[in-house]
XYZ file of N, CA and C in Angstrom:
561
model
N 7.880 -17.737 -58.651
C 7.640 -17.413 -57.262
C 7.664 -18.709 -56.449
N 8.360 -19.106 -55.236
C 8.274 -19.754 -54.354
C 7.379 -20.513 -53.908
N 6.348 -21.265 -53.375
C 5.481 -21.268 -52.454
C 5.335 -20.775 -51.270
N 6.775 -20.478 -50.891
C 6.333 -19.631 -49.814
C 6.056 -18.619 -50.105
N 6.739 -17.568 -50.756
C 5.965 -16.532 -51.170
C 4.768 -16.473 -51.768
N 4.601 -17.192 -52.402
C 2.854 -17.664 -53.035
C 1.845 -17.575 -51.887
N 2.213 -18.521 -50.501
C 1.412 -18.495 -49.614
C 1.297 -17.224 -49.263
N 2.495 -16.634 -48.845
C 2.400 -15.276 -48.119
C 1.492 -14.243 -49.046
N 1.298 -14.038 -49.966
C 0.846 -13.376 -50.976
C -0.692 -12.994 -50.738
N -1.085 -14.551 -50.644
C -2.607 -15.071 -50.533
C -3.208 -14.675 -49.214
N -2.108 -14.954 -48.258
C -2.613 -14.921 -46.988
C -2.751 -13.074 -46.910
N -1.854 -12.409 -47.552
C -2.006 -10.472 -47.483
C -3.158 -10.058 -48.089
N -3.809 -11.102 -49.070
C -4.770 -10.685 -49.564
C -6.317 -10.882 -48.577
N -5.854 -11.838 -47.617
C -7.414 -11.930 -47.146
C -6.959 -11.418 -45.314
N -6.233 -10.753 -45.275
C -5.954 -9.859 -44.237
C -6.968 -9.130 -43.511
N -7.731 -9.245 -42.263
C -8.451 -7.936 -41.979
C -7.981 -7.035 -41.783
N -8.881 -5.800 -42.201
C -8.569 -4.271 -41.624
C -8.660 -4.611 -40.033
N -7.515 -3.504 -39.496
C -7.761 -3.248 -38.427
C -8.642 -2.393 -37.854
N -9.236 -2.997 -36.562
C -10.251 -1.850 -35.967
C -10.126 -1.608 -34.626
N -10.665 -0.752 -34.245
C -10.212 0.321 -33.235
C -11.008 -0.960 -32.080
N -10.336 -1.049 -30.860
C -11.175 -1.979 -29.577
C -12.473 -0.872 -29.272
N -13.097 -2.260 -28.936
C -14.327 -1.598 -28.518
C -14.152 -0.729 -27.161
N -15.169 0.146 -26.730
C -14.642 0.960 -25.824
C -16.184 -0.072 -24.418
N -15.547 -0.524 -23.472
C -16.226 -1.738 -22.428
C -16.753 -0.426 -21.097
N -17.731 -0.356 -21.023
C -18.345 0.172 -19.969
C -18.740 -0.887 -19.230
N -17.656 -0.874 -17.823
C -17.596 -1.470 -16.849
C -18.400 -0.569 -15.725
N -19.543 -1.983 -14.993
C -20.280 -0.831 -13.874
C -19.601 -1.927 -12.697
N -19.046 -1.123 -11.579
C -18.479 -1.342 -10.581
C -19.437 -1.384 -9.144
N -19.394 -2.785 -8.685
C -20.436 -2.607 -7.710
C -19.289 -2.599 -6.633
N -19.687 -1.278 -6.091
C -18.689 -0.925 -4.666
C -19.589 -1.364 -3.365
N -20.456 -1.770 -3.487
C -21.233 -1.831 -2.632
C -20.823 -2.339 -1.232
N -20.174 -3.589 -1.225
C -19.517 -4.485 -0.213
C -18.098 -5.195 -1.181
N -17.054 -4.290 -1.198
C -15.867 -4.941 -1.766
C -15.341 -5.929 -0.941
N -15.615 -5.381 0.421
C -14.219 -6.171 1.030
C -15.630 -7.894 1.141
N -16.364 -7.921 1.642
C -17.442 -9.562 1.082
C -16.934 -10.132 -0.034
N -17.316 -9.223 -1.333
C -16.911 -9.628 -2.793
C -15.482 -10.299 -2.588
N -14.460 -9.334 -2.174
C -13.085 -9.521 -2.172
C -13.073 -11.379 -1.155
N -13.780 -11.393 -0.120
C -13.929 -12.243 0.982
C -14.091 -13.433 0.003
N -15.244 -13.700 -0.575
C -15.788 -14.407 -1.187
C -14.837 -15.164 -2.509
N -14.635 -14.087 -3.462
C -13.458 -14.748 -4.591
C -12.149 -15.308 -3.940
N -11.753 -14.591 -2.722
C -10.547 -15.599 -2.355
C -11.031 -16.856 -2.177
N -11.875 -17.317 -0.980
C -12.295 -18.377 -0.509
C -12.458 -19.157 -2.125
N -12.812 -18.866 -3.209
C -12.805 -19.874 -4.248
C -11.570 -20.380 -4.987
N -10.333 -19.181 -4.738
C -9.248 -20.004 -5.002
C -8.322 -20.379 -3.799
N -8.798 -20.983 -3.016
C -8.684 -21.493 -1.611
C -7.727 -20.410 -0.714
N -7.619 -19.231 -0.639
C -7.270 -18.013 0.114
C -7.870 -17.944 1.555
N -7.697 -17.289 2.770
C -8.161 -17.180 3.691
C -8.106 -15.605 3.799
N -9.490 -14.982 4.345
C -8.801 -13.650 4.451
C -9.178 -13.231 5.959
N -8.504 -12.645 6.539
C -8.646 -12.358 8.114
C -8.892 -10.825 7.801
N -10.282 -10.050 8.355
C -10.685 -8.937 7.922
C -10.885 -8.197 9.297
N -10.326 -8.680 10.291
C -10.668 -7.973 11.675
C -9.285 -8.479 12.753
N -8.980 -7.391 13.180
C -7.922 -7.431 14.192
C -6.975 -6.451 13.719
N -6.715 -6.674 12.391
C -5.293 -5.318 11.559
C -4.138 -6.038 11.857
N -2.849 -5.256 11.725
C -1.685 -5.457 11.938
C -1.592 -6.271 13.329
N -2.408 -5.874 14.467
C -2.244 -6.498 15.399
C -2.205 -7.852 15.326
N -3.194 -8.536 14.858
C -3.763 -9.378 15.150
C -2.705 -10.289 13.945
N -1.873 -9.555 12.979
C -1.442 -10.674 11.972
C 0.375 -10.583 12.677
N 0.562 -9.480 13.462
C 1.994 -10.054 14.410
C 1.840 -11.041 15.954
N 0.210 -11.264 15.734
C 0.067 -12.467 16.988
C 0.192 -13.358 16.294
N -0.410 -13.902 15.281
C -0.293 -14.682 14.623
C 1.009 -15.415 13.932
N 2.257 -13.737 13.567
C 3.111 -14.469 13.802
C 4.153 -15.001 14.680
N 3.992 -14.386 15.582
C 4.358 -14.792 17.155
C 3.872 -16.035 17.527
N 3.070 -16.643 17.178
C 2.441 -17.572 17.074
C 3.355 -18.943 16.198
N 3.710 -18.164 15.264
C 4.371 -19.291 14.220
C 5.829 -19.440 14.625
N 6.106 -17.789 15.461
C 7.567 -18.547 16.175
C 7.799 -19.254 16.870
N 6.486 -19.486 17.570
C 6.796 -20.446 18.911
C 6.589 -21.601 18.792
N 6.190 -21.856 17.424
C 6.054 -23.446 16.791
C 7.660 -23.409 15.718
N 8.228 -22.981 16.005
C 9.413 -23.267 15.498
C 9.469 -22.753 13.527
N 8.876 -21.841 13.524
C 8.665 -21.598 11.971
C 10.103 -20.695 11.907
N 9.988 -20.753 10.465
C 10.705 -19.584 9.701
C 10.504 -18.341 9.254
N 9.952 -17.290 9.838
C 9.394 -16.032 9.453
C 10.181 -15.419 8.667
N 10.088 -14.498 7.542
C 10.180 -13.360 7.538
C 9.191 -12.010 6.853
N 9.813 -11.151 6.830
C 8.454 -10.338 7.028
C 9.317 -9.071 6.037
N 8.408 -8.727 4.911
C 9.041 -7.682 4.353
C 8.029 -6.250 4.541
N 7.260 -6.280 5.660
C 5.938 -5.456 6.062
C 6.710 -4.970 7.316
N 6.665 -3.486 6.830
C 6.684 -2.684 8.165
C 5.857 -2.896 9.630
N 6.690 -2.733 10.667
C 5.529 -2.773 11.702
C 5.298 -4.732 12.113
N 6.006 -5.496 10.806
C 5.262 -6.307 11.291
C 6.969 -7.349 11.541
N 7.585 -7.796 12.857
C 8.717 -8.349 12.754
C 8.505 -9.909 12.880
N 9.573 -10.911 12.152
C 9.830 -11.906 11.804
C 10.855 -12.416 12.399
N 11.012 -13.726 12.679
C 12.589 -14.260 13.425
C 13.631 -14.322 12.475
N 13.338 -14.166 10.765
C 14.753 -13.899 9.873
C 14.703 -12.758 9.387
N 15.926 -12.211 9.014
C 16.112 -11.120 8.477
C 16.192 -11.646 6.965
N 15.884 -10.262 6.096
C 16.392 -10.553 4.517
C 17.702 -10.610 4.405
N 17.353 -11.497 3.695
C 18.819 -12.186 3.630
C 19.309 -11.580 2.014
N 21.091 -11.838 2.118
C 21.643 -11.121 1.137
C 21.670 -11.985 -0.077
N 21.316 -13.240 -0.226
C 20.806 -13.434 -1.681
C 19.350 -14.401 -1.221
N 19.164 -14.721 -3.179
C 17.625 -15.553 -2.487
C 18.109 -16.544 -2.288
N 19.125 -17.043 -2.539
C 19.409 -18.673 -2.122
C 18.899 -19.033 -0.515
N 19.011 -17.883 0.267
C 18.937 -18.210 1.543
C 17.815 -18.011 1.660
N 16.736 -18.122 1.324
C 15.382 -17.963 1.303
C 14.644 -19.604 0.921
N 15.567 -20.380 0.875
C 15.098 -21.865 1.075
C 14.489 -22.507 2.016
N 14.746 -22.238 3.461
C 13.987 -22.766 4.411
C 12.588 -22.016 5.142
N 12.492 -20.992 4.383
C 11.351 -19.802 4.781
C 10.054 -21.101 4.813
N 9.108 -20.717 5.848
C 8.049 -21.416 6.182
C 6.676 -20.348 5.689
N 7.185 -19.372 6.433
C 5.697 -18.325 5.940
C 6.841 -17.273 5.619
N 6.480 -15.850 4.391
C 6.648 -15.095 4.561
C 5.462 -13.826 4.463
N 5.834 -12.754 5.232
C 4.915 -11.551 4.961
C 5.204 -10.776 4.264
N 4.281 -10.228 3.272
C 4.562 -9.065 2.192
C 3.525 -8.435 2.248
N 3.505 -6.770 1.726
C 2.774 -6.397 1.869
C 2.058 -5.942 0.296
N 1.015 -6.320 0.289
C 0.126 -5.611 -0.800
C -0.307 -4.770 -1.044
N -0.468 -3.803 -2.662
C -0.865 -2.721 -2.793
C -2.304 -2.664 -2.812
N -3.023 -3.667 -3.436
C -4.658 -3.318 -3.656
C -4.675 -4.914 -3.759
N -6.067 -4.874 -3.561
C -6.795 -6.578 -4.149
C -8.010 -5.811 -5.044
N -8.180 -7.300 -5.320
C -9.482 -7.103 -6.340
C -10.379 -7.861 -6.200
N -11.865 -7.304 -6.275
C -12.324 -8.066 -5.180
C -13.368 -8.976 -6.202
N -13.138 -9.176 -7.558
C -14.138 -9.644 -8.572
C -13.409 -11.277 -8.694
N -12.024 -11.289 -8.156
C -11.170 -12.910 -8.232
C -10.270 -12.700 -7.283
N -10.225 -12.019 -6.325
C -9.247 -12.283 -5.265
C -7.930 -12.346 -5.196
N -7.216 -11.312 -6.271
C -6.311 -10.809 -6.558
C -5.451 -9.921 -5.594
N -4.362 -10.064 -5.527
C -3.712 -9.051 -4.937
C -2.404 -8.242 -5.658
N -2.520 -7.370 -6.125
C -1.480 -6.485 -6.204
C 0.181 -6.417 -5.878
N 1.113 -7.304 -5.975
C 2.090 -7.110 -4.909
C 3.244 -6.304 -6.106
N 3.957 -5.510 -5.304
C 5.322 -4.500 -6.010
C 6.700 -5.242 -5.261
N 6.785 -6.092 -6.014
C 8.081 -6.838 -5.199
C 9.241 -6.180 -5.140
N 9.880 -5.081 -3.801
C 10.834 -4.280 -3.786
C 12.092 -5.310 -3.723
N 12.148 -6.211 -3.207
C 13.454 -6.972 -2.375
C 13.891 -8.079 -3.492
N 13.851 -9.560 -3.232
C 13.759 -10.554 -3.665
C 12.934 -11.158 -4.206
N 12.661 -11.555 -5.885
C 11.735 -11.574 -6.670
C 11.180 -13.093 -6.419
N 11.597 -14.270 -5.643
C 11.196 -15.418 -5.316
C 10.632 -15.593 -4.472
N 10.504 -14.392 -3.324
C 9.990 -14.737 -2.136
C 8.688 -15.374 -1.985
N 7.991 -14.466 -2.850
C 6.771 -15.060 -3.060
C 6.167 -16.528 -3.450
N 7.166 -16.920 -3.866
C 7.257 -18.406 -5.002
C 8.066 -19.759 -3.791
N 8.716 -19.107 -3.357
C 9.758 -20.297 -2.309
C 9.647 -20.374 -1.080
N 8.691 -19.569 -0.469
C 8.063 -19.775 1.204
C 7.179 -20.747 0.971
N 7.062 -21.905 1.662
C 6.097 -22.635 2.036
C 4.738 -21.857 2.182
N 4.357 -20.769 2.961
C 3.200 -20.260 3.010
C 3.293 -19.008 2.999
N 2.401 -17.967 2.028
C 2.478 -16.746 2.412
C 1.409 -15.971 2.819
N 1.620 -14.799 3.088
C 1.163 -13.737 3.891
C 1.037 -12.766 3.491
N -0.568 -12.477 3.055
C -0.365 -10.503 2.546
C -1.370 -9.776 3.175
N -0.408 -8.706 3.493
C -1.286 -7.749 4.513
C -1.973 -6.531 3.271
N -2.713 -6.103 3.021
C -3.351 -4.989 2.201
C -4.995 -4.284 3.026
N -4.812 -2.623 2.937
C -5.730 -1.819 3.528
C -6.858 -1.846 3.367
N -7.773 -2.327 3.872
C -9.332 -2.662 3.378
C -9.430 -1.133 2.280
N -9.252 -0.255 2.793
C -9.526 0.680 1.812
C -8.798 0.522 0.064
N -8.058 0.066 0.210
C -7.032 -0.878 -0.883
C -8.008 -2.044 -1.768
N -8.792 -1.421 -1.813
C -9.700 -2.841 -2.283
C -10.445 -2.520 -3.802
N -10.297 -2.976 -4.917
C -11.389 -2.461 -6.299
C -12.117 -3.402 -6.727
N -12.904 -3.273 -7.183
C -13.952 -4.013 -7.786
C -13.255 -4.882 -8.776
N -12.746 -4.638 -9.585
C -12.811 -5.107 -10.907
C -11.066 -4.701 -11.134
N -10.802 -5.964 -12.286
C -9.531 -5.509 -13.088
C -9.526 -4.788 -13.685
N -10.699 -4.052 -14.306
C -10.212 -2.387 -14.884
C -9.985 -1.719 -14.542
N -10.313 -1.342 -12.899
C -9.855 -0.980 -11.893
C -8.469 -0.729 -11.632
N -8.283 -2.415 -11.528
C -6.665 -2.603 -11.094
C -5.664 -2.081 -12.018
N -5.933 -2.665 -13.391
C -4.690 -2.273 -13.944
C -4.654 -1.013 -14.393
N -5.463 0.130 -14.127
C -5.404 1.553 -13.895
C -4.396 1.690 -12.929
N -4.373 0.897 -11.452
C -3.887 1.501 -10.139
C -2.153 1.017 -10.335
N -1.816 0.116 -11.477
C -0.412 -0.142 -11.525
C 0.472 0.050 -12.260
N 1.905 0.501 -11.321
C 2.439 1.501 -11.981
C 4.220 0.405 -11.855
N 5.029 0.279 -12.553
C 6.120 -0.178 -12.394
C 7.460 0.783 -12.836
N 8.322 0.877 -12.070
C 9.065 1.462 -12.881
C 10.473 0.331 -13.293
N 11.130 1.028 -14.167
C 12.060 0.080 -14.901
C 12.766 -0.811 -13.828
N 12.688 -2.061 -14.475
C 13.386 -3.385 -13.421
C 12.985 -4.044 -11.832
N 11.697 -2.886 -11.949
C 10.853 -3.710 -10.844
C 9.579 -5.280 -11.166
N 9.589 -5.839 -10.408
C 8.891 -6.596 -10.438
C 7.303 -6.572 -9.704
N 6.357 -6.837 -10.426
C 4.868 -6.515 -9.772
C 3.941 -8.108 -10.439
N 3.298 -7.897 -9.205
C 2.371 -9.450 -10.022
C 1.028 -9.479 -9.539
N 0.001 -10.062 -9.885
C -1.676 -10.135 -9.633
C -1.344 -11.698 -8.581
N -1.331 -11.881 -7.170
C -1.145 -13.310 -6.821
C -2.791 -13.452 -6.161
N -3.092 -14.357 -6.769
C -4.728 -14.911 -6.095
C -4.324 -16.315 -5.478
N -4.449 -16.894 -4.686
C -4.570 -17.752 -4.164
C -3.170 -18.385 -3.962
N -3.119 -19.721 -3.328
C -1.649 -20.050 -3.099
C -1.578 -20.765 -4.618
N -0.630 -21.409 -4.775
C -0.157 -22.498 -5.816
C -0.965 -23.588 -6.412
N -1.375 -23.625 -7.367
C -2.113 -25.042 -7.536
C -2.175 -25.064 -9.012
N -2.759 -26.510 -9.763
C -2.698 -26.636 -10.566
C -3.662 -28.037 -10.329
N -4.215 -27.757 -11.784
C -4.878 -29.258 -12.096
C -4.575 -29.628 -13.307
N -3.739 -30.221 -13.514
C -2.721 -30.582 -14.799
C -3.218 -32.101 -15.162
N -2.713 -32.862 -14.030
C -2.730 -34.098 -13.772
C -4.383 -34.873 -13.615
N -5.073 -35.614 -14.435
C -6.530 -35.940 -14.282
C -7.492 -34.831 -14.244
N -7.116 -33.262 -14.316
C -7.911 -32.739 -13.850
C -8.143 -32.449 -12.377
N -7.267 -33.233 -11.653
C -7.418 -32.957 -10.195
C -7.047 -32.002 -9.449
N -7.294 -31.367 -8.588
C -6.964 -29.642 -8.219
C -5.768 -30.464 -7.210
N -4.821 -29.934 -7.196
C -3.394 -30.001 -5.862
C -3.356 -28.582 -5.740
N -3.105 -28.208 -4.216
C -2.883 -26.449 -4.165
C -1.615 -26.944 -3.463
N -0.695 -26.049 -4.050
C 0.382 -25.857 -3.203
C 2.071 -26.880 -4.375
N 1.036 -26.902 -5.599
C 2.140 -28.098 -6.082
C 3.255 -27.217 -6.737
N 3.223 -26.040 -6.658
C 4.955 -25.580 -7.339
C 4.952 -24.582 -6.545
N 4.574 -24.050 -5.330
C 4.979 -22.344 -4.927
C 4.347 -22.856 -2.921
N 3.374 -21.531 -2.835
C 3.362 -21.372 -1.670
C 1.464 -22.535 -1.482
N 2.069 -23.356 -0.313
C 0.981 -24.183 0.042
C -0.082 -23.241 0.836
N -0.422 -22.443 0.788
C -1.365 -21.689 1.558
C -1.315 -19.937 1.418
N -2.338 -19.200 1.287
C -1.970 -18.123 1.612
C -3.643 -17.430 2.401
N -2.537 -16.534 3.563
C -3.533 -15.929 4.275
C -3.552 -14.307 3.915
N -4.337 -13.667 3.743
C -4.820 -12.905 3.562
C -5.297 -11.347 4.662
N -4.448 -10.337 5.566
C -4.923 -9.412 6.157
C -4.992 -7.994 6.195
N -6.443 -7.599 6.509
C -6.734 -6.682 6.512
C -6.914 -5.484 7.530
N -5.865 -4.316 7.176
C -5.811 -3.419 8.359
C -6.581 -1.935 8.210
């Protein structure tokens, strides 16, 4: 016999049985999601704007047009100075974009997004933007990954906070491979 097979042999012999996962009774404090939700963003440096609605996040970007930004906006209701463009290449000079979110979570400040369009958008805007329904809000990731559903060749992702990493010394940089900021609104 081999040693490798020798090893393999030895190692089948001290194999555990498999066992069934434990079954986790999660208690969900609904009490104040959208605070909770408030609160875990602010720790992975998120902003969340919880008053005004849709209104108040197309002043805002009216706001960014008149400083010469790059909008675009994949949120109904809410218009941008670019259109989607027909590949992502052209999605290089985007400054902010808006997307809209399915749910957050309000235990780490998660958001839900179902990326219908262009799967980079999220990743290659300088800053982004997610609008999601205060009522859109769960406690907890057991929660969440109950509420998500993909179908074949779509793309969906959990995005908490903008970009960052502390790779280097340990030192936190936000914004060092994706989007330098993200704001957060609620309608």
């Amino acid at each position: 016999m081999s040693n490798k097979n020798s090893i393999l042999s030895e190692l089948s012999k001290s194999a555990l049985d498999n066992h069934a996962m434990p079954d986790i009774d999660v208690v969900a404090n609904n009490d104040d999601l959208v605070g909770q939700f408030s609160a875990s963003l602010k720790t992975v440096a998120g902003t969340l704007h919880s008053e005004g609605g849709l209104v108040l996040l197309q002043q805002a970007v009216d706001d960014l047009i008149t400083q010469n930004m790059q909008v675009i906006s994949l949120m109904e209701g809410i218009k941008g100075n670019r259109q989607v463009p027909a590949t992502a290449h052209d999605l290089a000079d985007i400054d902010y974009a808006v997307i809209p979110g399915d749910f957050g979570v309000a235990e780490n400040g998660a958001i839900w997004v179902n990326q219908p369009s262009h799967r980079v958008t999220p990743f290659i805007c300088e800053n982004l933007i997610l609008a999601i329904s205060k009522d859109n809000i769960v406690a907890n990731m057991h929660q969440a990954v109950k509420q998500v559903s993909l179908q074949q060749g779509e793309l969906g992702l959990f995005i908490s906070g903008p970009s960052k990493t502390a790779d280097i010394e340990q030192a936190l940089v936000v914004g060092a491979h994706g989007a330098c900021s993200l704001n957060v609104y609620l309608y």
